[in-house]
Amino acid sequence: MSVYPFLRRLLFRLDPETSHGIGIGALRTAQVIPGATAALAGRNRVEPEALRQTLFGREFPNPVGLAAGFDKDAVAVRALPALGFGFVEVGTVTPLPQAGNPRSRLFRHPTERSLQNALGFNNGGMEAMRRRLERLHPFALPLGVNLGKNKATPPERALADYETLIRGLHDLCDYLVVNLSSPNTPGLRDLQNEAFLRSVLGLAAGITTKPVLVKIAPDLTPEQAVALSETAVAAGAAGIIATNTTVDYSLLPGAKGVGGLSGRVLREKSFEILEAVAKALFGRTVLISVGGIDSGAEAYRRLRAGASLVQIYTALIYEGPSLPRRINEELVALMERDGVKGIFEIIGAGCRSKR
Ligand SMILES: Cc1cc2nc3c(=O)[nH]c(=O)nc-3n(C[C@H](O)[C@H](O)[C@H](O)COP(=O)(O)O)c2cc1C
């Protein structure tokens, strides 16, 4: 029986950011207690051959990843494989450390199984991230680093921020993410335009051979998302991560007018963007779906729609650390139900049949 419902009751009595700090603290502790991660891994890792795939030159033992923002400073990374993830994305990291927006800036909406955050890229900066990744490298799982500009950087210097980050971190990860979709850095989403994408991806190509992905917002229309993704892929992006949090507060009566919503209220919007982008680009790029995924059935739907990988964040807070394992087990059960032998048979199946 899971102890998480009990633990969650306690954690949910605390301010959400304090609870998050406790969760990260517990993972950090597990990293240093001999045998702790091995014991956790024994319970949580399910790695059937059927879920395995190679992408970006690395083997992903399963398609369920941790989304950016949970471990912004890569402090708990060594404990994360033990929760059953197939890959991990750290960050968003900015060139210089920054405190983020003033508190309170993280809110729960438990009835809707959603979160609202206006954190604003609080993180310890690139140098600290680099030192941590140097100690981890090479990491047991595929590792992505999500990159963002500093709040104080004016728009005309944004490109230089991304250049600094790509140069500073590309050799220590398996993929990089150009994040232009957080709603909490003023002006960031304005960089979701063709000219900026071409500049940043062209610049990246001159610096690194590592795959560079672009993370997009759910508040684009599906047509805008497709156009932007087409531009990104033409300019050399290795993949699209769809989506970040939404500022469509109409999705949640009672939502505060700040920050981005994630979790269940984001689910259909995130799916709609994935579906549109996949219809246009499936087979030409790697798609990672994120937003409101909380079960194997939902992950299966995203894979069928054209995602090669999925990521979770908010559902982890509501369902607890055994969620990656449960999603993977449910995926395997669904594949058995449908007589599917490997994950390749599912990925894009829905998208292919509609062509
Ligand atoms: C508290 C919080 C902090 C986040 N921080 C980041 C971030 O730093 N960079 C980023 O690209 N996405 C960030 N995200 C967005 C998630 O990576 C993800 O795209 C979004 O929450 C949708 O997935 P979910 O519904 O599974 O949470 C954050 C989300 C939450 C809830």
Coordinates of C-alpha atoms and ligand atoms in Angstrom, one line a residue:
M1 CA 0.0 0.0 0.0
S2 CA 1.3 3.5 -0.9
V3 CA 2.0 5.9 2.0
Y4 CA 1.9 8.8 -0.4
P5 CA -1.8 9.8 0.3
F6 CA -0.9 10.2 4.0
L7 CA 2.3 12.1 3.2
R8 CA 0.5 14.3 0.7
R9 CA -2.1 15.3 3.4
L10 CA 0.8 16.6 5.5
L11 CA 2.7 18.2 2.6
F12 CA -0.4 19.9 1.4
R13 CA -0.8 21.7 4.8
L14 CA 2.4 23.5 4.0
D15 CA 3.1 26.3 1.5
P16 CA 3.6 24.6 -1.9
E17 CA 7.2 25.8 -2.3
T18 CA 8.1 24.6 1.1
S19 CA 6.6 21.2 0.3
H20 CA 8.6 21.2 -2.9
G21 CA 11.8 21.9 -1.0
I22 CA 11.0 19.0 1.3
G23 CA 10.5 16.7 -1.7
I24 CA 13.8 17.8 -3.2
G25 CA 15.5 17.4 0.2
A26 CA 14.2 13.8 0.6
L27 CA 15.6 12.9 -2.8
R28 CA 19.0 14.6 -1.9
T29 CA 19.0 12.6 1.3
A30 CA 18.3 9.4 -0.6
Q31 CA 21.3 10.1 -2.8
V32 CA 23.7 10.0 0.1
I33 CA 22.3 7.1 2.2
P34 CA 24.0 3.9 1.1
G35 CA 21.6 1.6 -0.6
A36 CA 18.7 4.0 -0.5
T37 CA 18.5 4.6 -4.3
A38 CA 19.1 0.9 -5.0
A39 CA 16.1 0.0 -2.7
L40 CA 13.9 2.6 -4.4
A41 CA 15.0 1.5 -7.8
G42 CA 14.1 -2.1 -7.0
R43 CA 10.5 -1.0 -6.4
N44 CA 10.1 1.5 -9.2
R45 CA 12.2 0.6 -12.2
V46 CA 10.2 -1.2 -14.9
E47 CA 12.3 -1.6 -18.0
P48 CA 10.7 -4.1 -20.3
E49 CA 12.3 -4.4 -23.7
A50 CA 9.0 -3.3 -25.3
L51 CA 9.4 0.3 -23.9
R52 CA 13.0 0.8 -24.9
Q53 CA 14.0 3.1 -27.8
T54 CA 17.1 4.9 -29.0
L55 CA 16.8 8.6 -29.7
F56 CA 19.5 11.2 -30.1
G57 CA 22.1 8.4 -30.0
R58 CA 21.1 7.3 -26.5
E59 CA 19.0 4.5 -25.2
F60 CA 15.8 5.6 -23.4
P61 CA 14.7 2.6 -21.1
N62 CA 11.1 3.9 -21.1
P63 CA 9.3 7.0 -22.5
V64 CA 8.4 8.7 -19.2
G65 CA 10.5 11.7 -18.3
L66 CA 10.7 14.3 -15.6
A67 CA 9.7 17.7 -17.1
A68 CA 11.7 20.9 -16.6
G69 CA 11.2 22.9 -13.5
F70 CA 11.1 20.2 -10.9
D71 CA 14.8 20.0 -10.4
K72 CA 15.8 23.4 -11.7
D73 CA 19.4 23.2 -10.3
A74 CA 20.1 19.5 -10.9
V75 CA 20.5 18.9 -7.2
A76 CA 18.5 15.6 -7.0
V77 CA 19.4 14.1 -10.3
R78 CA 21.2 11.0 -9.0
A79 CA 18.0 9.9 -7.2
L80 CA 15.7 10.3 -10.1
P81 CA 16.4 7.1 -12.0
A82 CA 15.3 5.3 -8.9
L83 CA 11.8 6.7 -9.3
G84 CA 11.5 4.9 -12.6
F85 CA 11.9 7.7 -15.0
G86 CA 13.3 7.0 -18.5
F87 CA 14.9 10.4 -18.9
V88 CA 15.3 13.6 -16.9
E89 CA 15.3 17.3 -17.9
V90 CA 16.8 19.8 -15.5
G91 CA 16.5 23.6 -15.5
T92 CA 15.4 26.0 -16.6
V93 CA 18.9 27.4 -16.0
T94 CA 19.8 31.0 -16.9
P95 CA 23.4 32.4 -17.4
L96 CA 23.5 34.2 -14.1
P97 CA 21.8 33.1 -10.8
Q98 CA 18.5 34.8 -10.2
A99 CA 15.9 34.8 -7.4
G100 CA 12.8 34.6 -9.5
N101 CA 9.6 36.5 -8.7
P102 CA 8.6 37.5 -5.2
R103 CA 6.7 34.9 -3.1
S104 CA 3.8 33.7 -3.1
R105 CA 4.3 32.3 -6.6
L106 CA 3.2 28.7 -6.5
F107 CA -0.4 27.7 -5.9
R108 CA -2.3 24.4 -5.8
H109 CA -5.7 23.8 -7.2
P110 CA -6.3 20.3 -5.7
T111 CA -9.9 19.8 -6.9
E112 CA -8.7 20.3 -10.5
R113 CA -5.5 18.4 -9.9
S114 CA -3.6 21.5 -11.2
L115 CA -0.9 23.9 -10.2
Q116 CA -0.3 27.5 -11.0
N117 CA 3.3 28.8 -10.9
A118 CA 4.8 32.3 -11.4
L119 CA 8.3 31.3 -10.2
G120 CA 10.2 33.1 -12.9
F121 CA 13.2 30.9 -13.4
N122 CA 14.6 30.9 -9.9
N123 CA 17.8 29.1 -10.2
G124 CA 21.5 29.0 -9.2
G125 CA 22.8 29.9 -12.6
M126 CA 24.9 28.2 -15.3
E127 CA 28.2 27.9 -13.4
A128 CA 26.6 26.1 -10.5
M129 CA 24.7 23.8 -12.9
R130 CA 27.9 23.1 -14.8
R131 CA 29.8 22.1 -11.7
R132 CA 27.0 19.7 -10.7
L133 CA 26.7 18.2 -14.2
E134 CA 30.5 17.6 -14.3
R135 CA 30.2 15.4 -11.2
L136 CA 27.3 13.5 -12.7
H137 CA 28.6 13.0 -16.2
P138 CA 28.1 10.5 -17.8
F139 CA 24.6 10.2 -16.3
A140 CA 22.8 6.9 -16.1
L141 CA 19.8 8.2 -18.1
P142 CA 19.4 10.5 -21.0
L143 CA 19.7 14.0 -19.6
G144 CA 18.3 17.2 -21.0
V145 CA 19.1 20.8 -20.0
N146 CA 16.4 23.4 -20.4
L147 CA 17.8 26.9 -21.1
G148 CA 16.3 30.3 -20.5
K149 CA 17.3 34.0 -20.6
N150 CA 17.9 36.0 -17.4
K151 CA 15.0 38.4 -16.6
A152 CA 17.3 41.4 -16.6
T153 CA 18.6 40.6 -20.1
P154 CA 17.0 43.0 -22.6
P155 CA 15.4 41.4 -25.7
E156 CA 18.3 42.5 -28.0
R157 CA 20.7 40.6 -25.7
A158 CA 18.6 37.4 -25.4
L159 CA 20.5 35.6 -28.2
A160 CA 23.7 36.2 -26.3
D161 CA 22.2 34.5 -23.2
Y162 CA 21.3 31.4 -25.2
E163 CA 24.8 31.4 -26.7
T164 CA 26.4 31.5 -23.3
L165 CA 24.3 28.7 -22.1
I166 CA 24.8 26.4 -25.1
R167 CA 28.5 27.0 -25.0
G168 CA 28.6 26.4 -21.2
L169 CA 26.5 23.3 -21.0
H170 CA 26.3 21.4 -24.3
D171 CA 29.1 18.9 -23.5
L172 CA 27.5 17.7 -20.3
C173 CA 24.0 16.6 -21.5
D174 CA 22.3 14.6 -24.1
Y175 CA 20.0 17.3 -25.4
L176 CA 19.4 21.0 -24.9
V177 CA 16.1 22.8 -24.8
V178 CA 15.6 26.4 -25.9
N179 CA 12.8 27.5 -23.7
L180 CA 10.8 30.4 -25.2
S181 CA 7.5 29.5 -23.6
S182 CA 7.6 30.2 -19.9
P183 CA 4.9 32.8 -19.1
N184 CA 6.9 34.1 -16.1
T185 CA 9.8 36.0 -17.8
P186 CA 8.5 39.2 -19.3
G187 CA 8.9 39.2 -23.1
L188 CA 10.2 35.6 -23.3
R189 CA 7.2 34.3 -25.4
D190 CA 7.7 37.2 -27.8
L191 CA 10.9 35.3 -28.9
Q192 CA 8.6 32.5 -30.2
N193 CA 9.0 34.0 -33.7
E194 CA 10.6 32.7 -36.9
A195 CA 13.5 35.2 -36.9
F196 CA 14.6 34.5 -33.3
L197 CA 14.3 30.7 -33.8
R198 CA 16.4 30.8 -37.0
S199 CA 19.1 32.9 -35.1
V200 CA 19.2 30.7 -32.0
L201 CA 19.2 27.4 -33.9
G202 CA 21.7 28.6 -36.4
L203 CA 24.0 29.7 -33.6
A204 CA 23.6 26.4 -31.8
A205 CA 24.5 24.5 -34.9
G206 CA 27.8 26.4 -35.0
I207 CA 28.6 25.4 -31.4
T208 CA 27.4 21.9 -30.8
T209 CA 26.4 18.7 -32.5
K210 CA 24.0 17.9 -29.6
P211 CA 20.3 17.8 -30.4
V212 CA 18.6 21.1 -29.7
L213 CA 14.8 21.0 -29.0
V214 CA 12.4 23.9 -28.8
K215 CA 9.7 24.0 -26.0
I216 CA 6.5 25.8 -27.1
A217 CA 3.6 27.4 -25.3
P218 CA 0.0 26.0 -25.4
D219 CA -1.4 29.4 -25.9
L220 CA -0.4 29.5 -29.6
T221 CA -3.2 28.5 -31.9
P222 CA -2.6 25.1 -33.4
E223 CA -1.8 26.8 -36.7
Q224 CA 0.8 29.1 -35.1
A225 CA 2.3 26.1 -33.3
V226 CA 2.6 24.2 -36.5
A227 CA 4.2 27.1 -38.4
L228 CA 6.7 27.8 -35.5
S229 CA 7.6 24.1 -35.3
E230 CA 8.1 23.9 -39.1
T231 CA 10.4 26.9 -38.9
A232 CA 12.3 25.3 -35.9
V233 CA 12.8 22.0 -37.7
A234 CA 13.9 23.7 -40.9
A235 CA 16.4 25.7 -38.9
G236 CA 17.9 22.6 -37.4
A237 CA 15.8 21.8 -34.2
A238 CA 16.0 18.1 -33.4
G239 CA 12.6 18.1 -31.7
I240 CA 9.7 20.0 -30.3
I241 CA 8.5 19.8 -26.6
A242 CA 4.8 20.7 -26.4
T243 CA 3.8 22.2 -24.1
N244 CA 4.7 24.6 -21.3
T245 CA 2.1 26.0 -18.9
T246 CA -1.0 28.0 -20.0
V247 CA -2.1 31.5 -19.3
D248 CA -5.7 30.7 -20.3
Y249 CA -7.2 31.3 -16.9
S250 CA -10.7 30.6 -18.2
L251 CA -9.7 26.9 -17.9
L252 CA -9.9 27.2 -14.2
P253 CA -12.6 29.3 -12.4
G254 CA -10.8 30.7 -9.3
A255 CA -7.4 30.8 -11.0
K256 CA -5.2 33.7 -10.0
G257 CA -4.3 36.1 -12.7
V258 CA -0.6 35.3 -12.6
G259 CA 1.7 32.6 -13.9
G260 CA 1.0 29.5 -15.8
L261 CA -1.5 26.6 -15.2
S262 CA -0.4 23.0 -15.4
G263 CA -1.9 19.6 -14.7
R264 CA -5.4 18.4 -15.6
V265 CA -6.8 21.7 -16.8
L266 CA -4.0 21.9 -19.4
R267 CA -4.5 18.3 -20.7
E268 CA -6.7 18.9 -23.7
K269 CA -5.0 22.1 -24.8
S270 CA -1.6 20.4 -24.7
F271 CA -3.0 17.4 -26.6
E272 CA -4.5 19.6 -29.3
I273 CA -1.1 21.3 -29.9
L274 CA 0.7 18.0 -30.0
E275 CA -1.9 16.5 -32.4
A276 CA -1.6 19.5 -34.8
V277 CA 2.2 19.5 -34.7
A278 CA 2.3 15.8 -35.2
K279 CA 0.0 15.8 -38.2
A280 CA 2.4 18.2 -39.9
L281 CA 5.8 16.9 -38.6
F282 CA 5.5 13.3 -37.5
G283 CA 8.4 11.3 -38.9
R284 CA 10.5 14.5 -39.5
T285 CA 11.3 15.3 -35.9
V286 CA 11.1 14.0 -32.4
L287 CA 8.1 15.2 -30.4
I288 CA 7.9 15.2 -26.6
S289 CA 4.4 15.7 -25.1
V290 CA 3.9 17.3 -21.7
G291 CA 0.9 18.8 -20.0
G292 CA -1.7 17.0 -17.9
I293 CA -0.4 13.5 -18.3
D294 CA -1.3 11.5 -15.2
S295 CA -1.8 7.9 -16.3
G296 CA -0.7 5.2 -18.7
A297 CA -3.8 5.7 -20.8
E298 CA -3.0 9.4 -21.3
A299 CA 0.6 8.6 -22.1
Y300 CA -0.6 6.0 -24.6
R301 CA -2.8 8.6 -26.2
R302 CA 0.1 11.0 -26.6
L303 CA 2.3 8.3 -28.1
R304 CA -0.4 7.2 -30.5
A305 CA -0.8 10.9 -31.5
G306 CA 2.9 11.1 -32.5
A307 CA 5.0 11.8 -29.4
S308 CA 8.1 9.6 -28.9
L309 CA 8.4 10.6 -25.3
V310 CA 6.2 12.1 -22.6
Q311 CA 7.1 14.2 -19.5
I312 CA 5.3 14.7 -16.2
Y313 CA 5.4 17.3 -13.4
T314 CA 2.1 18.3 -11.8
A315 CA 0.7 14.7 -11.6
L316 CA 3.8 13.7 -9.7
I317 CA 2.8 16.1 -7.0
Y318 CA -0.7 14.7 -6.8
E319 CA 0.0 11.0 -7.4
G320 CA 3.4 10.7 -5.7
P321 CA 6.8 9.2 -6.6
S322 CA 5.4 5.9 -7.8
L323 CA 3.7 7.6 -10.8
P324 CA 6.4 6.9 -13.4
R325 CA 6.3 3.2 -12.5
R326 CA 2.5 3.1 -12.7
I327 CA 2.5 4.9 -16.1
N328 CA 5.0 2.4 -17.4
E329 CA 3.2 -0.6 -16.1
E330 CA -0.1 0.7 -17.6
L331 CA 1.6 1.3 -20.9
V332 CA 2.8 -2.3 -21.0
A333 CA -0.7 -3.6 -20.1
L334 CA -2.2 -1.4 -22.9
M335 CA 0.3 -2.7 -25.4
E336 CA -0.4 -6.3 -24.4
R337 CA -4.2 -5.6 -24.7
D338 CA -3.6 -4.3 -28.3
G339 CA -1.2 -7.1 -29.2
V340 CA 1.6 -4.5 -29.7
K341 CA 5.2 -5.8 -29.3
G342 CA 7.2 -2.6 -29.2
I343 CA 6.7 1.1 -28.5
F344 CA 7.5 1.8 -32.2
E345 CA 4.3 0.2 -33.2
I346 CA 2.3 2.7 -31.1
I347 CA 4.2 5.9 -31.7
G348 CA 2.3 7.9 -34.3
A349 CA -0.2 5.1 -35.0
G350 CA -3.1 7.4 -34.6
C351 CA -1.5 10.0 -36.7
R352 CA -0.6 7.6 -39.6
S353 CA -4.1 6.2 -39.8
K354 CA -5.6 9.7 -40.2
R355 CA -3.3 10.5 -43.2
Ligands
LIG1 C1 6.2 24.6 -10.4 C2 6.5 24.5 -11.9 C3 7.7 25.0 -12.4 C4 8.1 24.9 -13.7 N1 9.2 25.3 -14.2 C5 9.6 25.2 -15.5 C6 10.8 25.6 -16.0 O1 11.7 26.1 -15.2 N2 11.1 25.5 -17.3 C7 10.2 24.9 -18.2 O2 10.5 24.7 -19.4 N3 9.0 24.4 -17.7 C8 8.7 24.6 -16.4 N4 7.5 24.1 -16.0 C9 6.5 23.5 -16.9 C10 6.6 22.0 -17.0 O3 7.9 21.6 -17.4 C11 5.5 21.5 -17.9 O4 5.8 21.9 -19.2 C12 4.1 21.9 -17.5 O5 4.0 21.9 -16.1 C13 3.0 20.9 -18.1 O6 3.2 19.6 -17.6 P1 2.4 19.0 -16.3 O7 0.9 19.3 -16.6 O8 2.7 17.6 -16.3 O9 2.9 19.8 -15.1 C14 7.1 24.2 -14.6 C15 5.9 23.7 -14.1 C16 5.6 23.8 -12.8 C17 4.3 23.2 -12.3

